[in-house]
Amino acid sequence: MNLFNQEKNTEIQEKYKKLRSEIEYHNNLYYNEDKPIISDIEYDKLMRELKDFEKNYPELLEEKDNEKNSPTQKIGGTASEKFSKVRHRTPMLSLSNTYNISEIEDFDKRVKKIIMSEIDENNDENLEYILELKLDGLSISLIYENGELVQAVTRGDGQVGEDVTENIREISSIPKKLKEPVSLEVRGEIILPISNFNRINQEREDDGEDVFANPRNAASGTIRQLDKTIVAERGLDCYLYYLVNAENYGINTHLESIEYIKNLEFQTTGVFEKYTDFTELEKSIDKWHDKRKTLNYETDGLVIKVNNFSLYETLGYTTKSPRWAIAYKFPAEQVKTKLLDVTFQVGRTGVITPVAELEAVNLSGSVVKRASLHNFDEIHRKNIKIGDNVIVEKAAEIIPQVVNVVFEDRTGNEIEITEPINCPVCNSELSHEEGLVALKCHNPLCPEKVKRQIAYFVSRDAMNISGLGDKIVEKFIELEKIKTVVDIYSLKNYREELENLEKMGKKSVDNLINNIEASKTRDFSKVLYALGIPFVGKFNANLLAKTFGNIENLKNQSIENLLAVKGIGEKVAVAVNTFLNDENNWKIITDLQNIGLQFVIDETNLEKIADNPIKDKNFLATGKLQKYKRNDIKDIILSKGGNYLSAVSKNLDFLIAGEKAGSKLEKAEKLGIRVLTEEDFEKEFLEI
Ligand SMILES: NC(=O)c1ccc[n+]([C@@H]2O[C@H](COP(=O)([O-])OP(=O)(O)OC[C@H]3O[C@@H](n4cnc5c(N)ncnc54)[C@H](O)[C@@H]3O)[C@@H](O)[C@H]2O)c1
Ligand SMILES: [Zn+2]
């Protein structure tokens, strides 16, 4: 081999390695961390490049190690250590996919060619395709024994997945017991409905937490975490589309297998269209480009499956996917437009978010003029400059994103985006909080912060003051009658100004003032939440209020003490400590205290915590409860200083068992743990 070839060889090797590690990096972010940073389309492009590479230089794949480990040969992520691992009895495969209709036609041709021997040459009537929705969630396998749900396992790497049974039980549409005592394995997709996704992201934004990139990552992140009450709270759902070894139930086609699982009351999308004519099938693909936008769940494409099981064996499998199916992925709707400017938005906690101001453009049926750029890291990573032509993408309900810059269009006149020095609203100097990437406005009187804080303060889960909309707040900030959240309690002195506001009659002014007064009786935990301490959502506010009893006590806790509270992590502990020890915040708190808001937990409640038999005991509820929702019972126990465990172990003191309690009850009995009915629990622990 001459020198030139050798050099070229190493160059190819290097390129190949680099591409592989880039894909592996994104795989980890996507599958294991549920936090992708590139779009699926960008990812699929990289994957396509790697496949081409391996096709053009097959010697790259010949090395034994490469063959096994290349991302082109592997499925999904790795099963997390957090859950017990389960080996799938039948591997959970992926699907080969394409964005290209002509490759869908190639699939049809290939199928026909392979099965030619099976069916009469001039008569492919036997060949039926089923077109169905490709749900964008995470795949799950549900195992039933004698009609009882016994195990739910994620796909993992296709061979070994994670046991997430306990979390799955919180999804109400998944039957826990079938109407017939059959044993079967059925597969489908866990999804987060779009409406819930929007609600959760709004809440996360309000709480200063990172928002989920899309419903798939939110669903996957939710199932793969340990607190199952969160699963119930977020409202995950599940649609099934595959019965494993359906032939064993005397079923001959995919469509019949769907009918069979539907009859067992499994939820399906209901979209399983049968075609013998491929042109008709393509027409339907066209139709679904738009029709999918009416669904309350994300679909990232359509799946085309051969209907007749008798052909599956002949068609066979690759290491990653069956040859009897293919996924057609919807192209994300993208357009090119110009980045006119970057403005800066001030959030409730003062965080500055750069926003792309775009030349107005039509995208997925709506006019897009702005897109979030998230933060400066993102701007630098994508190398975005003002004046650039950029590609903007919008997937279903998701907020428009700047995908990338069209570098070929650069003229050299583009302008670097620099971090602002002053707050765009109040002009005070901005700075980075220690250890955080976010740039912040620290002025407690910044009108934009105050406006957002008030919106949060009055929201339903906080002080629940209805009638105080943004318009009124803005107006009063402008009149300098509102400077901080405290001033809303003086609005009663400005009846005339209020009545003069657009659409505000005497009656609505009365209502508003009554609502404001009524908020003075809201619980300490609600007040604590309403203060808007970063990372302190409803749950943490409740926990902190119950644990520390009053605001002074909470303020005086060291970070270590806060961390000692089960459920409070580092980020929260630091935020609470910093927030309460800030002079300006503390002034607002004392003012609110003087006005009469509740900064002490209800005394009668506190006494109960001090000497009630629940305190420090470990509980768990299982089975179908009659009087309480699972979450309510958990709340009662936590509010009385007890602990709520997630599984039966010898640490458990009491298991509250409802109807049809299954394996947990068995285990508890084996371990000699006391089992209570709901009534026992009430008598022994509540009626004292
Ligand atoms: N953005 C990123 O960084 C990143 C990283 C890794 C993967 N990804 C995305 O994930 C894809 C690869 O993931 P994958 O291997 O899970 O493949 P996939 O999600 O493209 O397709 C296979 C999966 O589709 C699901 N599915 C949904 N509806 C179905 C139906 N009706 N019938 C059968 N299956 C159905 C199943 O869960 C199956 O496992 C990539 O193409 C890319 O889009 C993105
Ligand atoms: Zn400001």
XYZ file of C-alpha atoms and ligand atoms in Angstrom:
733
model
C 0.000 0.000 0.000
C 1.492 3.358 -0.926
C 1.729 6.298 1.396
C -1.118 8.170 -0.224
C -3.547 5.316 0.292
C -2.437 4.843 3.825
C -3.041 8.493 4.563
C -6.412 8.388 2.936
C -7.243 5.295 4.887
C -6.499 6.900 8.213
C -8.442 9.939 7.137
C -11.475 7.787 6.405
C -11.043 5.910 9.650
C -10.880 9.192 11.541
C -13.964 10.579 9.836
C -15.846 7.395 10.460
C -14.908 7.337 14.131
C -15.898 10.952 14.538
C -19.305 10.430 12.981
C -19.927 7.375 15.114
C -19.046 9.110 18.321
C -21.214 12.057 17.368
C -24.193 9.739 16.873
C -23.409 7.917 20.093
C -23.338 11.234 21.895
C -26.818 12.101 20.583
C -28.093 8.597 21.324
C -27.145 9.017 24.940
C -28.831 12.412 25.191
C -31.959 11.115 23.505
C -32.411 7.623 24.937
C -30.781 7.833 28.339
C -31.123 11.464 29.354
C -34.316 12.296 27.468
C -32.792 15.623 26.479
C -31.965 15.699 22.767
C -30.272 18.802 21.455
C -30.749 18.212 17.737
C -33.943 17.520 15.824
C -34.833 14.010 14.662
C -34.295 15.102 11.090
C -30.772 16.262 11.819
C -30.135 13.008 13.667
C -31.531 10.898 10.840
C -29.239 12.718 8.406
C -26.189 11.799 10.478
C -27.375 8.210 10.649
C -27.876 8.108 6.904
C -24.330 9.417 6.441
C -22.962 6.675 8.668
C -24.893 4.012 6.763
C -23.557 5.303 3.451
C -20.063 5.297 4.899
C -20.369 1.679 5.904
C -21.806 0.792 2.520
C -19.008 2.522 0.616
C -16.249 1.209 2.843
C -17.487 -2.197 3.938
C -14.027 -2.933 5.342
C -14.887 -0.480 8.138
C -17.573 -2.853 9.320
C -15.571 -6.000 8.858
C -13.695 -5.548 12.070
C -15.567 -7.660 14.515
C -15.889 -4.973 17.112
C -17.266 -2.390 14.706
C -19.868 -4.725 13.402
C -21.424 -5.270 16.769
C -21.043 -1.783 18.078
C -21.868 0.521 15.230
C -24.990 2.596 15.932
C -26.314 1.325 12.596
C -26.510 -2.131 14.152
C -27.812 -1.242 17.582
C -31.212 -0.404 18.984
C -32.051 2.379 21.386
C -30.224 3.102 24.601
C -29.137 1.088 27.587
C -31.366 -0.009 30.430
C -30.885 2.281 33.415
C -29.490 0.944 36.690
C -32.416 2.589 38.477
C -34.742 -0.238 37.450
C -34.380 -3.970 37.437
C -33.435 -5.290 34.047
C -35.565 -7.744 32.168
C -34.542 -9.816 29.169
C -37.229 -9.740 26.487
C -38.525 -13.170 25.538
C -38.962 -11.843 22.007
C -36.571 -9.000 21.103
C -38.126 -5.559 20.717
C -36.986 -4.330 17.356
C -36.944 -0.924 15.738
C -38.282 -0.054 12.276
C -36.357 0.886 9.191
C -37.405 4.347 8.239
C -37.380 6.829 5.429
C -38.562 10.352 4.690
C -38.813 9.491 1.067
C -41.880 8.238 -0.821
C -39.773 6.610 -3.509
C -38.106 4.460 -0.836
C -41.570 3.417 0.283
C -42.165 2.259 -3.279
C -38.861 0.389 -3.189
C -40.097 -1.346 -0.066
C -43.221 -2.457 -1.905
C -41.143 -3.761 -4.816
C -38.758 -5.576 -2.502
C -41.587 -7.234 -0.617
C -43.219 -8.327 -3.835
C -39.971 -9.720 -5.148
C -39.178 -11.701 -2.021
C -42.606 -13.233 -1.702
C -43.041 -13.962 -5.360
C -42.533 -17.613 -4.608
C -45.212 -17.577 -1.956
C -48.006 -16.103 -3.984
C -49.177 -16.654 -7.503
C -46.883 -14.673 -9.774
C -49.582 -12.786 -11.623
C -51.808 -12.393 -8.699
C -50.561 -10.483 -5.695
C -54.063 -10.001 -4.321
C -52.930 -11.849 -1.256
C -50.567 -9.088 -0.434
C -52.278 -6.632 1.862
C -50.687 -3.709 3.608
C -51.873 -2.065 6.778
C -51.173 1.626 7.152
C -51.104 2.873 10.722
C -49.983 5.867 12.742
C -46.459 5.945 14.051
C -46.832 7.265 17.564
C -43.949 9.286 18.875
C -43.537 8.008 22.392
C -41.578 5.226 23.957
C -42.197 1.586 23.266
C -43.465 -0.639 25.996
C -44.138 -4.331 26.328
C -46.964 -5.417 28.625
C -47.036 -8.963 29.911
C -50.227 -10.571 31.215
C -50.497 -13.894 32.952
C -53.947 -15.430 33.288
C -55.426 -12.056 32.523
C -53.401 -10.130 35.129
C -50.872 -7.467 34.226
C -47.650 -8.785 35.714
C -44.878 -6.846 34.048
C -44.190 -3.811 31.879
C -40.794 -3.447 30.254
C -39.207 -0.694 28.152
C -37.395 -1.511 24.922
C -33.914 -0.715 26.262
C -31.387 -2.045 23.751
C -33.983 -4.375 22.236
C -32.749 -7.416 24.194
C -32.839 -6.102 27.749
C -35.247 -3.455 29.001
C -36.220 -1.802 32.263
C -38.959 -3.078 34.541
C -41.288 -0.089 34.928
C -44.365 -2.033 36.038
C -45.135 0.145 39.046
C -45.153 3.319 36.969
C -47.199 1.731 34.215
C -49.904 0.800 36.715
C -50.608 4.513 37.112
C -51.786 4.783 33.491
C -55.523 4.384 33.653
C -56.126 3.275 30.062
C -53.923 0.194 30.535
C -56.075 -2.705 31.758
C -54.706 -4.240 34.946
C -56.955 -7.253 34.531
C -58.320 -8.537 31.243
C -61.848 -9.751 30.832
C -60.509 -13.160 29.876
C -57.823 -15.063 31.788
C -55.405 -15.185 28.841
C -51.614 -14.976 28.980
C -50.098 -12.700 26.380
C -47.523 -10.059 25.570
C -48.735 -6.936 23.856
C -46.684 -3.961 22.681
C -47.379 -0.343 22.058
C -46.361 3.170 22.780
C -46.510 5.279 25.931
C -47.324 8.830 24.976
C -48.036 12.142 26.615
C -51.106 13.839 25.111
C -50.199 17.195 23.538
C -52.586 19.112 25.807
C -50.876 17.680 28.908
C -47.472 18.358 27.414
C -48.331 22.033 26.973
C -49.720 22.289 30.493
C -46.678 20.612 32.070
C -44.209 22.744 30.162
C -46.080 25.863 31.214
C -45.845 24.748 34.843
C -42.167 23.909 34.487
C -41.451 27.259 32.930
C -43.308 28.948 35.785
C -41.300 26.967 38.311
C -38.045 27.912 36.622
C -37.365 24.344 35.516
C -36.119 23.215 32.113
C -38.956 22.553 29.708
C -39.230 19.214 27.865
C -38.116 19.344 24.237
C -41.136 17.382 22.997
C -43.879 15.032 24.223
C -41.781 11.941 23.495
C -38.992 13.011 25.798
C -41.477 14.090 28.429
C -43.182 10.674 28.300
C -39.915 8.799 28.384
C -38.537 10.956 31.205
C -41.704 10.421 33.198
C -41.841 6.647 32.892
C -38.171 6.297 33.648
C -38.147 8.062 36.977
C -38.846 6.636 40.364
C -41.775 8.599 41.787
C -44.830 6.958 40.302
C -47.234 9.630 41.576
C -45.694 11.898 38.934
C -46.819 9.430 36.272
C -50.424 9.795 37.403
C -50.151 13.541 37.737
C -48.764 14.072 34.235
C -51.484 12.008 32.600
C -49.551 9.596 30.392
C -51.487 7.387 28.035
C -50.840 4.212 26.061
C -51.838 2.873 22.628
C -51.165 -0.723 21.656
C -50.305 -1.944 18.152
C -48.725 -5.364 18.323
C -49.557 -8.759 19.770
C -46.453 -10.897 20.230
C -46.695 -14.394 18.700
C -50.238 -13.707 17.548
C -50.237 -17.001 15.596
C -50.433 -18.793 18.940
C -53.937 -17.401 19.363
C -55.107 -18.761 16.047
C -54.722 -15.390 14.368
C -53.521 -15.084 10.777
C -53.227 -11.387 10.078
C -52.069 -8.219 11.762
C -55.526 -6.691 11.425
C -57.159 -9.632 13.181
C -54.624 -9.376 15.979
C -55.601 -5.738 16.455
C -59.272 -6.741 16.616
C -58.331 -9.345 19.191
C -56.532 -6.907 21.499
C -59.272 -4.304 21.017
C -61.766 -6.881 22.244
C -59.659 -7.348 25.336
C -60.130 -3.615 25.909
C -56.679 -2.461 24.987
C -56.647 1.053 23.613
C -55.556 1.464 19.998
C -55.455 4.525 17.750
C -58.244 2.965 15.690
C -56.279 3.799 12.549
C -55.438 0.579 10.706
C -56.184 1.064 7.002
C -56.003 -1.923 4.709
C -54.673 -1.558 1.125
C -54.019 -3.910 -1.708
C -53.360 -1.087 -4.108
C -50.162 0.775 -3.340
C -51.285 3.959 -5.130
C -54.262 4.144 -2.823
C -51.952 3.702 0.132
C -49.800 6.593 -1.059
C -52.863 8.795 -1.345
C -53.582 8.094 2.275
C -50.012 8.966 3.262
C -50.659 12.333 1.641
C -53.872 12.764 3.562
C -52.213 12.065 6.913
C -49.659 14.847 6.461
C -52.395 17.243 7.498
C -54.884 15.047 9.240
C -52.423 14.100 11.974
C -52.460 17.690 13.183
C -55.954 17.166 14.543
C -54.791 14.414 16.929
C -54.059 15.035 20.594
C -50.863 12.990 20.406
C -47.678 13.352 18.433
C -47.141 11.131 15.440
C -43.797 11.252 13.675
C -44.885 9.202 10.709
C -46.863 6.243 9.443
C -46.011 2.576 9.570
C -46.721 0.247 6.680
C -46.947 -3.404 7.637
C -47.603 -6.527 5.645
C -50.908 -7.881 6.908
C -50.492 -11.616 6.336
C -48.406 -13.379 8.984
C -47.780 -16.258 6.604
C -45.364 -13.999 4.728
C -43.341 -12.823 7.732
C -40.969 -15.736 7.823
C -40.073 -15.406 4.173
C -39.520 -11.690 4.509
C -37.432 -12.079 7.636
C -35.545 -9.609 9.794
C -32.391 -7.520 9.823
C -30.480 -7.192 13.115
C -32.498 -4.094 13.874
C -35.882 -4.367 12.237
C -38.432 -6.580 10.526
C -38.435 -6.651 6.707
C -42.240 -6.812 6.657
C -42.642 -3.236 7.846
C -41.297 0.216 7.131
C -41.826 3.616 8.701
C -42.493 6.658 6.611
C -41.495 9.703 8.642
C -43.251 13.011 8.152
C -40.929 15.749 7.029
C -40.812 18.481 9.654
C -42.166 21.626 8.188
C -39.261 23.919 7.624
C -38.867 27.263 5.912
C -36.056 29.629 5.261
C -36.401 33.143 6.612
C -34.233 36.001 7.728
C -33.153 36.730 11.262
C -33.854 40.449 11.539
C -32.873 40.972 15.122
C -32.466 39.353 18.491
C -34.382 40.777 21.419
C -34.206 39.808 25.058
C -37.073 38.671 27.208
C -37.081 39.004 30.974
C -38.610 36.128 32.920
C -40.215 35.990 36.358
C -36.947 35.145 38.066
C -35.048 37.692 35.981
C -33.542 35.184 33.534
C -32.873 36.788 30.146
C -33.908 34.695 27.135
C -32.755 35.673 23.638
C -35.602 35.700 21.109
C -35.184 35.576 17.330
C -37.169 38.272 15.540
C -37.821 36.814 12.111
C -39.065 38.079 8.817
C -42.694 36.907 8.983
C -43.151 33.558 7.279
C -45.929 31.022 6.952
C -45.230 27.700 8.620
C -47.653 24.821 9.268
C -50.584 27.113 8.768
C -49.539 29.911 11.087
C -47.447 33.024 10.721
C -44.148 32.784 12.530
C -42.349 35.962 13.511
C -40.444 34.902 16.594
C -38.646 31.852 17.890
C -36.894 31.215 21.184
C -33.114 30.924 20.979
C -33.060 29.502 24.538
C -29.679 30.848 25.687
C -26.302 32.034 24.505
C -24.770 28.576 24.455
C -27.308 27.682 21.804
C -26.516 30.824 19.774
C -22.807 30.031 19.858
C -23.297 26.364 19.106
C -25.358 27.141 16.021
C -23.177 30.138 15.135
C -26.178 32.397 14.537
C -25.700 36.029 13.518
C -28.134 38.860 12.910
C -28.895 39.120 9.204
C -28.427 35.376 8.655
C -30.853 33.331 6.659
C -32.001 30.616 8.986
C -34.091 27.478 8.732
C -37.068 27.514 11.042
C -38.909 24.344 11.920
C -42.161 23.603 13.619
C -43.208 20.121 14.555
C -46.929 19.741 15.297
C -47.816 21.837 18.333
C -44.264 22.612 19.249
C -42.870 26.113 19.475
C -40.912 27.166 16.378
C -37.185 26.521 16.511
C -34.240 27.931 14.616
C -32.683 24.737 13.293
C -29.602 26.074 11.602
C -28.012 28.894 9.663
C -27.838 28.750 5.867
C -24.112 29.438 5.730
C -24.034 29.560 1.898
C -26.179 32.693 2.077
C -23.743 34.629 4.258
C -22.575 37.909 2.766
C -20.115 38.891 5.451
C -22.359 41.690 6.655
C -23.965 39.628 9.388
C -23.640 40.933 12.890
C -22.412 38.977 15.894
C -24.982 38.587 18.666
C -23.560 39.863 21.913
C -24.852 39.413 25.414
C -26.714 42.515 26.564
C -25.124 44.478 29.380
C -28.290 46.084 30.684
C -31.812 44.828 31.263
C -33.910 45.682 28.185
C -36.772 46.718 30.464
C -35.342 48.411 33.559
C -31.816 49.082 32.308
C -30.125 47.740 35.431
C -26.869 45.896 34.926
C -27.187 42.172 34.166
C -24.934 39.461 35.517
C -24.526 35.713 35.618
C -25.526 34.102 38.845
C -22.671 32.125 40.276
C -22.335 28.756 38.642
C -25.295 29.254 36.295
C -25.259 29.887 32.564
C -28.300 32.127 32.628
C -27.892 35.873 32.459
C -30.142 37.608 34.980
C -31.699 40.953 35.851
C -31.336 41.283 39.613
C -33.449 44.424 40.073
C -36.372 43.474 42.345
C -38.408 46.368 40.953
C -37.892 45.482 37.280
C -41.409 46.073 35.881
C -41.304 43.031 33.612
C -40.261 40.718 36.452
C -42.911 42.207 38.723
C -45.581 41.718 36.068
C -44.669 38.063 35.622
C -44.323 37.515 39.356
C -47.810 38.889 39.897
C -49.250 36.683 37.166
C -47.688 33.725 38.974
C -48.733 34.944 42.428
C -52.410 35.235 41.458
C -52.522 31.974 39.468
C -54.958 29.246 40.443
C -52.579 26.966 42.294
C -51.005 29.876 44.142
C -53.187 32.648 45.656
C -56.025 31.981 43.232
C -57.020 35.618 42.685
C -59.141 35.689 39.574
C -59.820 38.899 37.696
C -56.347 40.378 37.958
C -55.138 40.074 34.388
C -51.921 41.278 32.754
C -53.604 44.394 31.338
C -54.607 45.730 34.766
C -51.236 44.918 36.257
C -49.413 46.591 33.375
C -51.544 49.699 33.717
C -50.942 49.990 37.453
C -47.229 49.391 37.085
C -47.233 52.197 34.554
C -49.138 54.449 36.991
C -46.544 53.452 39.589
C -49.307 52.247 41.870
C -47.858 48.734 41.723
C -44.153 48.354 42.394
C -44.067 44.910 43.943
C -46.517 42.095 44.483
C -47.346 43.638 47.887
C -49.112 46.531 46.208
C -51.934 44.415 44.857
C -53.356 44.471 48.383
C -53.703 48.287 48.084
C -55.699 48.127 44.862
C -58.868 48.599 46.907
C -57.801 52.223 47.347
C -57.993 52.766 43.595
C -61.576 51.847 42.827
C -62.046 54.776 40.518
C -58.956 53.994 38.447
C -60.020 50.366 38.289
C -63.544 51.183 37.184
C -62.194 53.435 34.465
C -60.216 50.599 32.978
C -61.589 49.041 29.852
C -64.408 46.568 30.482
C -64.157 46.856 34.254
C -67.649 47.532 35.591
C -68.402 48.205 39.256
C -69.348 44.569 39.741
C -66.095 43.163 38.439
C -64.134 45.646 40.526
C -66.064 44.440 43.596
C -65.301 40.858 42.694
C -61.642 41.536 42.161
C -61.295 43.319 45.503
C -63.136 40.511 47.271
C -60.891 37.935 45.639
C -57.797 39.822 46.723
C -59.027 40.038 50.321
C -60.039 36.364 50.350
C -56.522 35.342 49.378
C -55.322 36.396 52.837
C -56.701 33.161 54.215
C -54.822 30.902 51.793
C -52.597 28.291 53.465
C -48.958 28.930 54.183
C -47.988 26.286 51.620
C -49.855 28.178 48.862
C -48.268 31.467 49.924
C -44.853 29.858 49.880
C -45.509 28.553 46.365
C -46.859 31.950 45.258
C -43.587 33.660 46.232
C -42.094 32.092 43.124
C -38.852 30.783 44.602
C -36.965 29.154 41.704
C -37.486 25.364 41.538
C -40.078 25.422 44.326
C -43.228 24.045 42.742
C -46.428 23.009 44.480
C -45.043 19.799 45.877
C -41.862 21.294 47.325
C -43.732 24.280 48.763
C -46.074 21.932 50.554
C -43.242 19.786 51.833
C -41.251 22.760 53.119
C -44.278 24.400 54.748
C -45.195 21.188 56.544
C -41.639 20.439 57.614
C -40.632 23.849 58.906
C -43.968 25.276 60.008
C -43.297 28.962 59.443
C -41.302 31.278 57.237
C -38.788 32.445 59.878
C -37.911 28.891 60.703
C -37.529 28.066 57.023
C -35.319 31.111 56.480
C -33.011 30.087 59.324
C -32.319 26.610 57.964
C -28.876 25.930 56.589
C -28.578 24.321 53.183
C -27.576 21.075 54.934
C -30.749 21.116 57.005
C -32.847 21.707 53.930
C -31.092 18.867 52.149
C -31.938 16.587 55.039
C -35.601 16.793 54.055
C -36.477 13.782 51.956
C -37.430 15.041 48.511
C -35.430 18.294 48.638
C -32.421 18.309 46.364
C -29.411 20.558 46.057
C -30.878 22.987 43.510
C -33.988 23.564 45.610
C -32.104 23.877 48.910
C -29.742 26.498 47.500
C -32.576 28.419 45.828
C -34.663 28.524 49.028
C -31.749 29.608 51.149
C -30.634 32.297 48.693
C -34.137 33.605 48.073
C -35.175 33.979 51.706
C -31.887 35.543 52.732
C -32.105 38.184 50.055
C -32.902 41.519 51.682
C -35.398 42.621 49.057
C -37.284 39.358 49.071
C -37.408 39.351 52.832
C -38.826 42.883 52.851
C -41.638 41.758 50.544
C -42.322 38.767 52.773
C -42.539 40.868 55.937
C -44.813 43.371 54.175
C -47.108 40.538 53.088
C -47.003 39.176 56.623
C -48.082 42.565 57.998
C -50.942 42.696 55.544
C -52.202 39.455 57.030
C -51.102 36.656 54.683
C -50.434 33.233 56.214
C -46.776 32.579 56.864
C -47.338 30.032 59.598
C -48.846 26.631 59.125
C -52.232 26.202 60.772
C -51.412 25.506 64.482
C -54.004 22.796 64.826
C -52.350 20.994 61.955
C -48.947 21.348 63.515
C -49.991 19.766 66.777
C -51.291 16.827 64.871
C -47.935 16.428 63.239
C -46.173 16.563 66.590
C -48.015 13.701 68.229
C -49.791 11.624 65.694
C -49.110 7.947 65.123
C -48.341 8.446 61.422
C -45.232 10.473 62.123
C -42.037 8.745 60.985
C -43.862 5.556 60.027
C -43.561 4.055 56.544
C -46.710 3.480 54.514
C -47.697 2.254 51.105
C -51.107 1.779 49.509
C -51.963 -0.849 46.910
C -54.997 -2.178 45.064
C -58.186 -0.296 44.271
C -59.112 2.057 47.087
C -62.726 3.060 47.610
C -62.609 6.289 49.583
C -59.302 7.877 48.718
C -57.317 8.470 45.613
C -53.799 7.086 45.910
C -52.400 10.614 45.822
C -54.734 11.832 48.547
C -53.702 9.090 50.897
C -50.102 9.868 50.151
C -50.701 13.557 50.860
C -52.376 12.778 54.181
C -49.475 10.591 55.239
C -46.831 13.104 54.206
C -48.711 15.977 55.820
C -48.644 14.129 59.116
C -44.959 13.519 58.965
C -45.130 9.938 57.708
C -43.224 8.495 54.772
C -44.688 7.008 51.651
C -42.563 4.270 50.107
C -42.657 3.107 46.521
C -42.239 -0.611 47.076
C -42.764 -3.306 49.685
C -39.628 -3.959 51.675
C -38.893 -4.861 55.252
C -38.750 -1.125 56.021
C -42.442 -0.808 55.383
C -44.577 -0.481 58.524
C -48.074 -0.583 57.061
C -49.540 -1.619 53.729
C -52.977 -0.154 53.035
C -54.629 -2.666 50.750
C -57.700 -2.045 48.636
C -59.598 -4.401 46.418
C -57.670 -6.657 44.077
C -54.369 -5.989 45.755
C -51.876 -8.265 44.005
C -48.194 -9.002 44.331
C -47.513 -6.231 46.865
C -50.006 -7.708 49.285
C -48.478 -11.119 48.862
C -45.010 -9.814 49.475
C -46.100 -7.808 52.520
C -47.764 -10.857 54.008
C -44.632 -12.888 53.432
C -42.553 -10.254 55.204
C -45.045 -10.097 58.076
C -45.921 -6.457 57.471
C -49.199 -5.217 58.930
C -51.892 -4.890 56.319
C -54.680 -2.345 56.835
C -57.977 -1.771 55.101
C -58.933 1.837 54.400
C -61.237 1.671 57.435
C -58.464 0.361 59.685
C -56.281 3.197 58.528
C -58.951 5.799 59.276
C -59.787 4.397 62.698
C -56.259 3.897 63.839
C -54.569 6.923 62.354
C -57.066 9.614 61.485
C -59.783 9.546 64.096
C -57.662 10.668 66.982
N -32.782 13.912 18.117
C -31.887 13.031 18.545
O -30.840 13.377 19.082
C -32.163 11.571 18.376
C -31.279 10.616 18.884
C -31.600 9.264 18.736
C -32.765 8.894 18.077
N -33.614 9.875 17.599
C -34.858 9.509 16.880
O -35.242 8.203 17.145
C -35.243 7.448 15.938
C -34.689 6.097 16.159
O -35.367 5.549 17.226
P -36.036 4.150 17.156
O -35.034 3.100 16.929
O -36.902 4.090 18.367
O -36.890 4.169 15.859
P -38.199 4.914 15.543
O -38.739 5.598 16.711
O -37.976 5.733 14.347
O -39.146 3.688 15.115
C -39.328 2.475 15.829
C -40.295 2.617 16.937
O -41.517 3.148 16.482
C -42.468 2.909 17.472
N -43.809 2.833 16.893
C -44.733 3.821 16.963
N -45.869 3.491 16.361
C -45.702 2.238 15.894
C -46.544 1.349 15.195
N -47.782 1.692 14.837
N -46.056 0.151 14.883
C -44.797 -0.223 15.217
N -43.947 0.592 15.901
C -44.389 1.808 16.228
C -42.006 1.700 18.227
O -41.759 2.098 19.536
C -40.730 1.323 17.561
O -39.784 0.863 18.467
C -34.414 8.219 14.969
O -34.825 7.978 13.654
C -34.640 9.641 15.405
O -35.820 10.126 14.804
C -33.324 11.161 17.729
Zn -34.888 44.352 34.606
